[in-house]
Amino acid sequence: MSQTIQSVRGMNDILPGESELWEIFEETIRSWLKSYGYKPIRLPIVEPTPLFRRAIGEVTDIVEKEMYSFTDSLNGELLTLRPEGTAGCVRAVIQHKLAAQHALRLYYLGQMFRHERPQKGRYRQFNQVGVESFGFAGPDIDAEQILMGARLWDDLGLDGIRLQLNTLGQLDERASHRSQLIAYFEKYADLLDEDARRRLHTNPLRILDSKNPAMQEIIVGAPRLMDHLGAQSLAHFEGVQQVLRDAGLPVEINHRLVRGLDYYNLTVFEWVTDRLGAQGTVCAGGRYDGLVEQLGGKPTPACGFAMGVERLLALIRESGGEPAPEGIDVYLVHQGEAASRMAPRVAEGLRDQGIDVLFHCGGGGFKSQMKKADASGAAFAVIIGDDEASAGEVTLKPLRASDGVMNQQKRVSVDRVADEIMNSFLDWEEK
Ligand code: ATP
Ligand code: MG
């Protein structure tokens, strides 16, 4: 017996029953983004490996241990399945000189790949909605992107998602903080865990982000970046908060919020929930003014965020907000030679009128076809036997409880079926 092949660990199939929710979610996302003037951009899933090493930073979890990198055996190119979308988006903006003339707002939606330990809310293939803006330097766009999040949670019927905000200042400000931070943590070298010791001289800011309970006491006493920020950075931070205050959005300032990618400066933020266990961050982002230049483009201020789709869908399901999938309109039952020749034309005619039709395939008697029609969830069965066929008619049979609207099946001429169905849908809506 041959062994069946399974999907790659941590990479999930999304099956009918679940995939409908994804589609509804994606529709909501697209109209939400459109309402803020964001334009879709479609990017490759595979990029040259050096792009991510340069953009995300060598000393990050992603580049150190999470990337699916490989050599294309056909031509020796070093390639990586994208672990996030910003790097590829910036690459495209530079390559096609998109930000040369005016500022722009872009978004994408798609699969990302990280070799992590699969668990609830953490997969090796997962989906992100990414939102990026280029050419806006002021705090207004940061604030707009944060308010976008608040609106989306509302559109999705989600509550209890809190905003955490911080500023990472600029590179020179981080440098002066960094030396103090290293000196501070060196005093407690014995108490640092392995991760922290590894990061101490490469990326000490990341130590602040540690979730290790044993480290919390040391971290709380660490020097604050805030005390190293100049007037401009502070004004930017205040500018963001001002807009959020005016909008009445509650903000938690979290001085320990840093991001797992090196390219951020000034504003960083996360949207978090307590309802998903350890994987509680559903959206994360911030400003990355240096990245375009770092990747070879003209200096261009930029700001963006990414949402984890699986985590948001889990939250939607958890809060009972899952919409009922829409059923099909018609199941088309047909038996007999003349009927079966007429049936495809009837089905196409209905679809011409915008009616969805599940066409019975595979033959069988009326009784077994009607069973399938009942099980399909369709609103109507359109039944064609040779009797109907010779009269140029069909039998229209309502399948769902209909509050007295058209309870009985009836014979209708072929060119009247669509109207009859449409009218009864209207009657249903009125009831
Ligand atoms: P975490 O701290 O949870 O590892 P991160 O900082 O690595 O998150 P980002 O790179 O900022 O995450 O990605 C943005 C969002 O994408 C996260 O907030 C999360 O919702 C989602 N995400 C990241 N990694 C995964 C994953 N492996 N599986 C599912 N969703 C993920
Ligand atoms: Mg991570």
Coordinates of C-alpha atoms and ligand atoms in Angstrom, one line a residue:
M1 CA 0.0 0.0 0.0
S2 CA 1.4 3.4 -0.9
Q3 CA 1.6 6.0 1.8
T4 CA -0.5 9.1 1.4
I5 CA 1.3 12.5 1.3
Q6 CA 0.4 15.0 3.9
S7 CA 0.7 18.8 3.8
V8 CA 3.9 20.3 5.2
R9 CA 3.8 20.7 9.0
G10 CA 2.5 24.2 10.0
M11 CA 1.0 24.8 6.5
N12 CA -2.7 24.5 6.5
D13 CA -5.4 23.7 4.0
I14 CA -8.4 26.0 4.3
L15 CA -11.4 23.9 3.4
P16 CA -14.9 24.8 2.3
G17 CA -16.9 25.6 5.5
E18 CA -14.0 27.7 6.7
S19 CA -12.9 29.3 3.4
E20 CA -16.2 31.2 3.1
L21 CA -15.2 33.2 6.2
W22 CA -11.9 34.0 4.5
E23 CA -13.6 35.4 1.5
I24 CA -16.0 37.5 3.5
F25 CA -13.1 38.7 5.6
E26 CA -11.1 39.6 2.4
E27 CA -14.1 41.6 1.0
T28 CA -14.3 43.5 4.2
I29 CA -10.6 44.2 4.1
R30 CA -10.7 45.4 0.5
S31 CA -13.5 47.9 1.0
W32 CA -12.0 49.1 4.3
L33 CA -8.7 49.8 2.5
K34 CA -10.4 51.4 -0.4
S35 CA -12.2 53.8 2.0
Y36 CA -8.8 55.1 3.0
G37 CA -7.5 55.4 -0.6
Y38 CA -5.1 52.5 -0.4
K39 CA -4.2 50.7 -3.7
P40 CA -3.6 47.0 -4.1
I41 CA -0.1 45.8 -5.1
R42 CA 0.6 42.2 -5.9
L43 CA 4.1 41.0 -5.2
P44 CA 6.1 37.8 -5.7
I45 CA 6.1 35.2 -2.9
V46 CA 9.8 34.5 -3.6
E47 CA 12.4 37.2 -3.4
P48 CA 16.3 37.2 -3.5
T49 CA 17.5 36.2 -0.1
P50 CA 19.8 39.3 0.3
L51 CA 16.7 41.5 0.3
F52 CA 15.5 40.1 3.6
R53 CA 18.9 40.0 5.2
R54 CA 19.4 43.7 4.4
A55 CA 15.9 44.8 5.2
I56 CA 14.9 42.9 8.3
G57 CA 18.4 42.8 9.8
E58 CA 20.9 40.0 10.4
V59 CA 20.4 39.8 14.1
T60 CA 16.6 39.2 14.2
D61 CA 14.6 36.0 14.9
I62 CA 13.4 36.0 11.3
V63 CA 16.7 36.1 9.6
E64 CA 18.6 34.1 12.1
K65 CA 16.3 31.1 12.3
E66 CA 12.9 31.5 10.6
M67 CA 13.5 31.9 6.9
Y68 CA 12.8 29.4 4.2
S69 CA 15.9 30.0 2.1
F70 CA 17.2 27.8 -0.6
T71 CA 19.4 27.7 -3.7
D72 CA 17.6 27.4 -6.9
S73 CA 19.2 24.3 -8.2
L74 CA 18.5 25.3 -11.8
N75 CA 20.5 28.5 -11.8
G76 CA 22.2 28.8 -8.4
E77 CA 20.2 31.9 -7.3
L78 CA 19.7 32.4 -3.5
L79 CA 16.0 32.7 -2.9
T80 CA 13.7 33.0 0.1
L81 CA 9.9 32.5 0.6
R82 CA 8.9 35.9 1.9
P83 CA 8.6 36.0 5.8
E84 CA 6.9 39.4 5.6
G85 CA 5.8 41.8 3.0
T86 CA 7.4 45.1 3.6
A87 CA 10.8 44.3 2.1
G88 CA 9.3 43.1 -1.2
C89 CA 7.0 46.1 -1.3
V90 CA 9.9 48.5 -0.8
R91 CA 11.9 46.6 -3.4
A92 CA 9.0 47.1 -5.9
V93 CA 8.6 50.8 -5.0
I94 CA 12.3 51.4 -5.7
Q95 CA 12.4 49.2 -8.8
H96 CA 9.4 50.9 -10.4
K97 CA 10.2 54.4 -9.0
L98 CA 6.6 54.5 -7.6
A99 CA 7.4 57.1 -5.0
A100 CA 9.3 59.4 -7.3
Q101 CA 6.4 61.7 -8.2
H102 CA 4.1 61.7 -5.3
A103 CA 3.3 60.0 -2.0
L104 CA 1.5 56.7 -2.1
R105 CA -0.6 54.3 -0.1
L106 CA -0.3 50.6 -0.9
Y107 CA -1.7 47.3 0.5
Y108 CA -1.3 43.6 -0.2
L109 CA -2.7 40.4 1.2
G110 CA -1.1 37.0 1.1
Q111 CA 0.9 34.1 2.4
M112 CA 4.1 34.6 4.5
F113 CA 6.5 31.8 5.5
R114 CA 8.4 31.4 8.7
H115 CA 10.0 28.3 10.1
E116 CA 8.6 28.6 13.6
R117 CA 7.3 25.9 16.0
P118 CA 3.6 25.4 14.9
Q119 CA 1.1 26.2 17.7
K120 CA -2.2 28.0 18.1
G121 CA -1.9 31.3 16.3
R122 CA 1.6 30.5 14.9
Y123 CA 2.1 28.7 11.6
R124 CA 4.8 28.1 9.1
Q125 CA 2.6 29.4 6.3
F126 CA 0.3 32.2 7.5
N127 CA -1.4 35.2 5.9
Q128 CA -0.9 38.9 6.4
V129 CA -2.7 42.0 5.3
G130 CA 0.1 44.5 4.8
V131 CA -0.4 48.3 4.6
E132 CA 2.4 50.6 3.6
S133 CA 2.7 54.3 2.9
F134 CA 5.6 56.1 1.2
G135 CA 6.5 59.8 1.1
F136 CA 4.6 61.0 4.2
A137 CA 7.0 62.3 6.9
G138 CA 4.6 63.7 9.5
P139 CA 2.8 62.0 12.4
D140 CA -0.6 62.4 10.6
I141 CA -0.2 59.3 8.5
D142 CA 1.0 57.2 11.5
A143 CA -2.1 58.3 13.4
E144 CA -4.3 57.6 10.4
Q145 CA -2.9 54.0 10.1
I146 CA -3.7 53.5 13.8
L147 CA -7.2 54.8 13.4
M148 CA -7.7 52.5 10.4
G149 CA -7.1 49.6 12.8
A150 CA -9.8 50.9 15.2
R151 CA -12.3 51.1 12.3
L152 CA -11.5 47.7 11.1
W153 CA -12.1 46.0 14.5
D154 CA -15.4 47.8 14.5
D155 CA -16.3 46.7 10.9
L156 CA -15.4 43.1 11.9
G157 CA -17.5 43.4 15.1
L158 CA -14.5 42.8 17.3
D159 CA -13.9 44.4 20.7
G160 CA -11.3 44.2 23.4
I161 CA -8.4 44.9 21.0
R162 CA -6.1 47.4 22.7
L163 CA -3.6 49.7 21.2
Q164 CA 0.0 49.7 22.5
L165 CA 2.2 52.6 21.3
N166 CA 5.8 53.5 21.7
T167 CA 8.5 55.4 19.9
L168 CA 11.9 54.1 18.9
G169 CA 13.4 57.5 18.2
Q170 CA 16.1 57.8 15.6
L171 CA 19.3 55.8 15.0
D172 CA 21.6 58.3 16.8
E173 CA 19.2 58.4 19.8
R174 CA 19.1 54.7 20.0
A175 CA 22.9 54.5 19.8
S176 CA 23.3 56.6 23.0
H177 CA 20.6 54.6 24.8
R178 CA 22.2 51.4 23.6
S179 CA 25.5 51.9 25.3
Q180 CA 23.7 52.6 28.6
L181 CA 21.5 49.6 28.1
I182 CA 24.5 47.3 27.5
A183 CA 26.2 48.7 30.6
Y184 CA 23.1 48.1 32.6
F185 CA 22.5 44.6 31.5
E186 CA 26.2 43.7 31.9
K187 CA 25.8 44.4 35.6
Y188 CA 23.2 41.6 35.7
A189 CA 25.0 39.3 33.3
D190 CA 24.4 36.3 35.6
L191 CA 20.7 36.8 35.6
L192 CA 20.3 37.1 31.9
D193 CA 18.8 34.1 30.0
E194 CA 20.4 32.6 27.0
D195 CA 18.5 34.7 24.5
A196 CA 19.3 37.9 26.3
R197 CA 23.0 37.1 26.6
R198 CA 23.1 36.4 22.9
R199 CA 21.4 39.8 22.1
L200 CA 23.4 41.8 24.7
H201 CA 26.0 43.1 22.2
T202 CA 24.1 42.7 19.0
N203 CA 20.6 43.9 19.6
P204 CA 20.1 44.8 23.3
L205 CA 16.9 46.7 22.7
R206 CA 15.3 43.3 21.9
I207 CA 16.0 42.2 25.5
L208 CA 13.3 44.6 26.6
D209 CA 10.8 42.6 24.6
S210 CA 11.6 39.4 26.5
K211 CA 8.6 37.4 27.7
N212 CA 10.7 35.4 30.2
P213 CA 9.1 36.0 33.7
A214 CA 12.5 35.6 35.4
M215 CA 13.9 38.6 33.5
Q216 CA 11.0 41.1 34.1
E217 CA 12.5 42.6 37.3
I218 CA 15.7 43.5 35.6
I219 CA 13.9 44.8 32.5
V220 CA 11.7 47.1 34.5
G221 CA 14.7 48.9 35.9
A222 CA 16.5 49.3 32.5
P223 CA 17.3 52.8 31.2
R224 CA 14.6 54.2 29.0
L225 CA 15.0 55.2 25.4
M226 CA 12.5 58.0 26.0
D227 CA 15.2 59.8 28.1
H228 CA 17.5 59.9 25.1
L229 CA 15.0 61.3 22.6
G230 CA 15.5 64.8 21.1
A231 CA 12.8 67.4 20.6
Q232 CA 11.9 66.3 17.1
S233 CA 11.3 62.7 18.0
L234 CA 9.3 63.7 21.0
A235 CA 7.2 66.1 18.9
H236 CA 6.5 63.4 16.4
F237 CA 5.4 61.0 19.2
E238 CA 3.2 63.7 20.7
G239 CA 1.8 64.5 17.3
V240 CA 0.6 60.9 16.9
Q241 CA -0.9 60.9 20.3
Q242 CA -2.7 64.2 19.8
V243 CA -4.7 62.8 16.8
L244 CA -5.5 59.7 18.7
R245 CA -6.7 61.7 21.8
D246 CA -8.8 63.9 19.5
A247 CA -10.4 60.8 18.1
G248 CA -11.1 59.5 21.6
L249 CA -9.0 56.3 21.1
P250 CA -7.6 54.9 24.3
V251 CA -3.8 54.4 24.1
E252 CA -1.4 52.4 26.3
I253 CA 2.1 53.7 26.1
N254 CA 4.4 50.7 26.4
H255 CA 8.0 51.7 26.7
R256 CA 9.1 48.1 26.2
L257 CA 7.4 47.7 22.9
V258 CA 10.1 47.1 20.2
R259 CA 9.7 45.3 17.0
G260 CA 11.3 42.1 15.8
L261 CA 12.6 43.7 12.7
D262 CA 15.4 46.3 12.5
Y263 CA 14.0 48.8 10.1
Y264 CA 11.6 50.7 12.4
N265 CA 12.1 54.2 13.8
L266 CA 9.9 56.7 15.7
T267 CA 6.4 55.3 15.9
V268 CA 5.8 51.6 16.7
F269 CA 2.5 50.1 17.6
E270 CA 0.7 46.8 18.2
W271 CA -2.9 45.9 18.6
V272 CA -3.3 43.1 21.2
T273 CA -6.0 41.0 22.6
D274 CA -6.1 38.8 25.7
R275 CA -8.5 36.3 24.1
L276 CA -5.9 34.4 22.0
G277 CA -3.6 33.2 24.7
A278 CA 0.1 33.8 24.1
Q279 CA -0.3 34.8 20.5
G280 CA -2.2 38.0 21.3
T281 CA -0.8 40.4 18.8
V282 CA -3.1 40.7 15.8
C283 CA -1.6 43.7 14.2
A284 CA 1.8 45.4 14.4
G285 CA 3.6 48.2 12.6
G286 CA 5.3 51.5 12.7
R287 CA 7.5 53.9 10.8
Y288 CA 10.6 52.9 8.8
D289 CA 12.0 56.0 7.3
G290 CA 15.4 54.6 6.6
L291 CA 14.5 51.5 4.7
V292 CA 14.0 52.8 1.2
E293 CA 17.4 54.4 1.2
Q294 CA 19.0 51.4 2.9
L295 CA 17.7 49.2 0.0
G296 CA 19.1 51.6 -2.6
G297 CA 16.3 54.1 -3.2
K298 CA 16.0 57.8 -2.7
P299 CA 15.4 58.7 1.0
T300 CA 11.6 58.3 1.4
P301 CA 9.8 58.4 4.7
A302 CA 7.5 55.4 5.1
C303 CA 5.1 53.8 7.6
G304 CA 3.1 50.6 7.6
F305 CA 1.6 47.7 9.5
A306 CA 0.8 44.0 9.1
M307 CA -2.1 42.0 10.4
G308 CA -2.1 38.3 11.1
V309 CA -5.2 37.0 9.3
E310 CA -5.4 33.6 11.1
R311 CA -5.3 35.4 14.5
L312 CA -8.1 37.8 13.4
L313 CA -10.2 35.0 12.1
A314 CA -9.7 33.0 15.3
L315 CA -10.9 36.1 17.2
I316 CA -13.9 36.5 14.9
R317 CA -14.9 32.8 15.5
E318 CA -14.2 33.1 19.2
S319 CA -16.5 36.1 19.6
G320 CA -19.3 34.3 17.7
G321 CA -19.2 36.9 14.8
E322 CA -19.0 34.3 12.1
P323 CA -21.5 35.1 9.4
A324 CA -23.7 32.3 8.1
P325 CA -22.5 31.4 4.6
E326 CA -25.0 32.2 1.9
G327 CA -26.8 29.3 0.3
I328 CA -27.2 28.6 -3.4
D329 CA -30.4 29.9 -5.1
V330 CA -31.4 27.0 -7.2
Y331 CA -30.8 23.2 -7.5
L332 CA -31.6 22.1 -11.0
V333 CA -33.2 18.6 -11.2
H334 CA -33.7 16.9 -14.5
Q335 CA -34.6 13.5 -15.8
G336 CA -35.3 12.1 -19.2
E337 CA -33.6 12.7 -22.5
A338 CA -35.5 15.8 -23.7
A339 CA -35.3 17.3 -20.2
S340 CA -31.6 16.7 -19.8
R341 CA -31.0 18.4 -23.1
M342 CA -33.0 21.4 -22.1
A343 CA -31.6 21.7 -18.6
P344 CA -28.2 23.2 -19.3
R345 CA -29.9 26.0 -21.3
V346 CA -32.3 26.7 -18.4
A347 CA -29.4 26.8 -16.0
E348 CA -27.4 29.3 -18.1
G349 CA -30.5 31.4 -18.6
L350 CA -31.0 31.7 -14.9
R351 CA -27.3 32.6 -14.4
D352 CA -27.7 35.3 -17.1
Q353 CA -30.3 36.8 -14.7
G354 CA -27.9 36.6 -11.7
I355 CA -29.3 33.5 -10.1
D356 CA -26.9 31.0 -8.7
V357 CA -27.6 27.4 -9.9
L358 CA -26.3 24.1 -8.7
F359 CA -26.8 21.8 -11.7
H360 CA -27.4 18.2 -10.9
C361 CA -24.7 16.0 -12.5
G362 CA -24.5 12.3 -12.5
G363 CA -28.0 11.2 -13.4
G364 CA -30.3 9.2 -11.1
G365 CA -34.0 9.2 -10.4
F366 CA -36.1 12.2 -9.3
K367 CA -36.3 10.9 -5.8
S368 CA -32.5 10.8 -5.3
Q369 CA -32.0 14.1 -7.1
M370 CA -34.6 15.7 -4.8
K371 CA -32.8 14.4 -1.8
K372 CA -29.6 16.1 -3.0
A373 CA -31.6 19.3 -3.7
D374 CA -32.9 19.3 -0.2
A375 CA -29.5 18.8 1.2
S376 CA -27.9 21.5 -0.9
G377 CA -29.4 24.3 1.0
A378 CA -30.9 25.8 -2.2
A379 CA -33.9 28.1 -1.9
F380 CA -35.6 26.4 -4.9
A381 CA -35.6 23.2 -6.9
V382 CA -36.1 23.8 -10.6
I383 CA -37.4 20.5 -11.8
I384 CA -37.5 19.4 -15.5
G385 CA -39.0 16.1 -16.6
D386 CA -39.9 15.2 -20.1
D387 CA -43.4 16.4 -19.4
E388 CA -42.2 19.9 -18.6
A389 CA -39.7 19.8 -21.4
S390 CA -42.4 19.2 -24.0
A391 CA -44.4 22.1 -22.6
G392 CA -41.5 24.5 -22.5
E393 CA -42.0 24.7 -18.7
V394 CA -40.3 23.8 -15.5
T395 CA -41.6 23.0 -12.0
L396 CA -40.5 25.5 -9.4
K397 CA -40.5 24.1 -5.9
P398 CA -39.6 26.1 -2.8
L399 CA -37.3 24.2 -0.5
R400 CA -37.0 26.5 2.5
A401 CA -39.6 27.5 5.1
S402 CA -41.0 30.6 3.4
D403 CA -43.4 32.3 5.8
G404 CA -46.3 31.7 3.5
V405 CA -44.6 33.2 0.4
M406 CA -45.0 30.7 -2.4
N407 CA -45.5 27.6 -0.3
Q408 CA -46.6 25.5 -3.2
Q409 CA -44.7 24.2 -6.1
K410 CA -46.0 25.4 -9.5
R411 CA -45.4 25.0 -13.2
V412 CA -43.9 28.1 -14.9
S413 CA -42.9 28.7 -18.4
V414 CA -39.1 28.7 -19.0
D415 CA -38.9 32.4 -19.7
R416 CA -40.8 33.2 -16.5
V417 CA -38.7 31.2 -14.0
A418 CA -36.1 33.9 -13.3
D419 CA -38.8 36.5 -12.6
E420 CA -40.7 34.2 -10.3
I421 CA -37.6 33.4 -8.3
M422 CA -36.6 37.1 -8.1
N423 CA -40.0 38.2 -7.0
S424 CA -40.2 35.6 -4.3
F425 CA -36.8 36.7 -3.0
L426 CA -38.2 40.3 -2.9
D427 CA -41.3 39.0 -1.0
W428 CA -39.0 37.2 1.4
E429 CA -37.0 40.3 2.0
E430 CA -40.2 42.3 2.8
K431 CA -41.4 39.7 5.3
Ligands
ATP1 P1 5.3 37.4 17.2 O1 5.9 38.2 18.3 O2 3.9 36.8 17.5 O3 6.2 36.3 16.7 P2 6.2 39.1 15.1 O4 6.7 40.3 15.8 O5 7.1 38.1 14.6 O6 5.1 38.4 16.0 P3 5.4 40.6 12.8 O7 6.5 40.2 12.0 O8 5.2 41.9 13.3 O9 5.2 39.5 14.0 O10 4.0 40.2 12.0 C1 2.8 40.9 12.1 C2 1.7 40.0 12.5 O11 1.7 38.8 11.7 C3 1.8 39.5 13.9 O12 1.3 40.4 14.8 C4 0.9 38.3 13.9 O13 -0.4 38.6 14.0 C5 1.2 37.7 12.5 N1 2.2 36.6 12.6 C6 3.5 36.7 12.7 N2 4.1 35.5 12.7 C7 3.1 34.6 12.5 C8 3.0 33.2 12.4 N3 4.1 32.4 12.4 N4 1.8 32.6 12.3 C9 0.7 33.3 12.3 N5 0.7 34.7 12.4 C10 1.9 35.3 12.5
MG2 MG 7.8 36.2 15.4

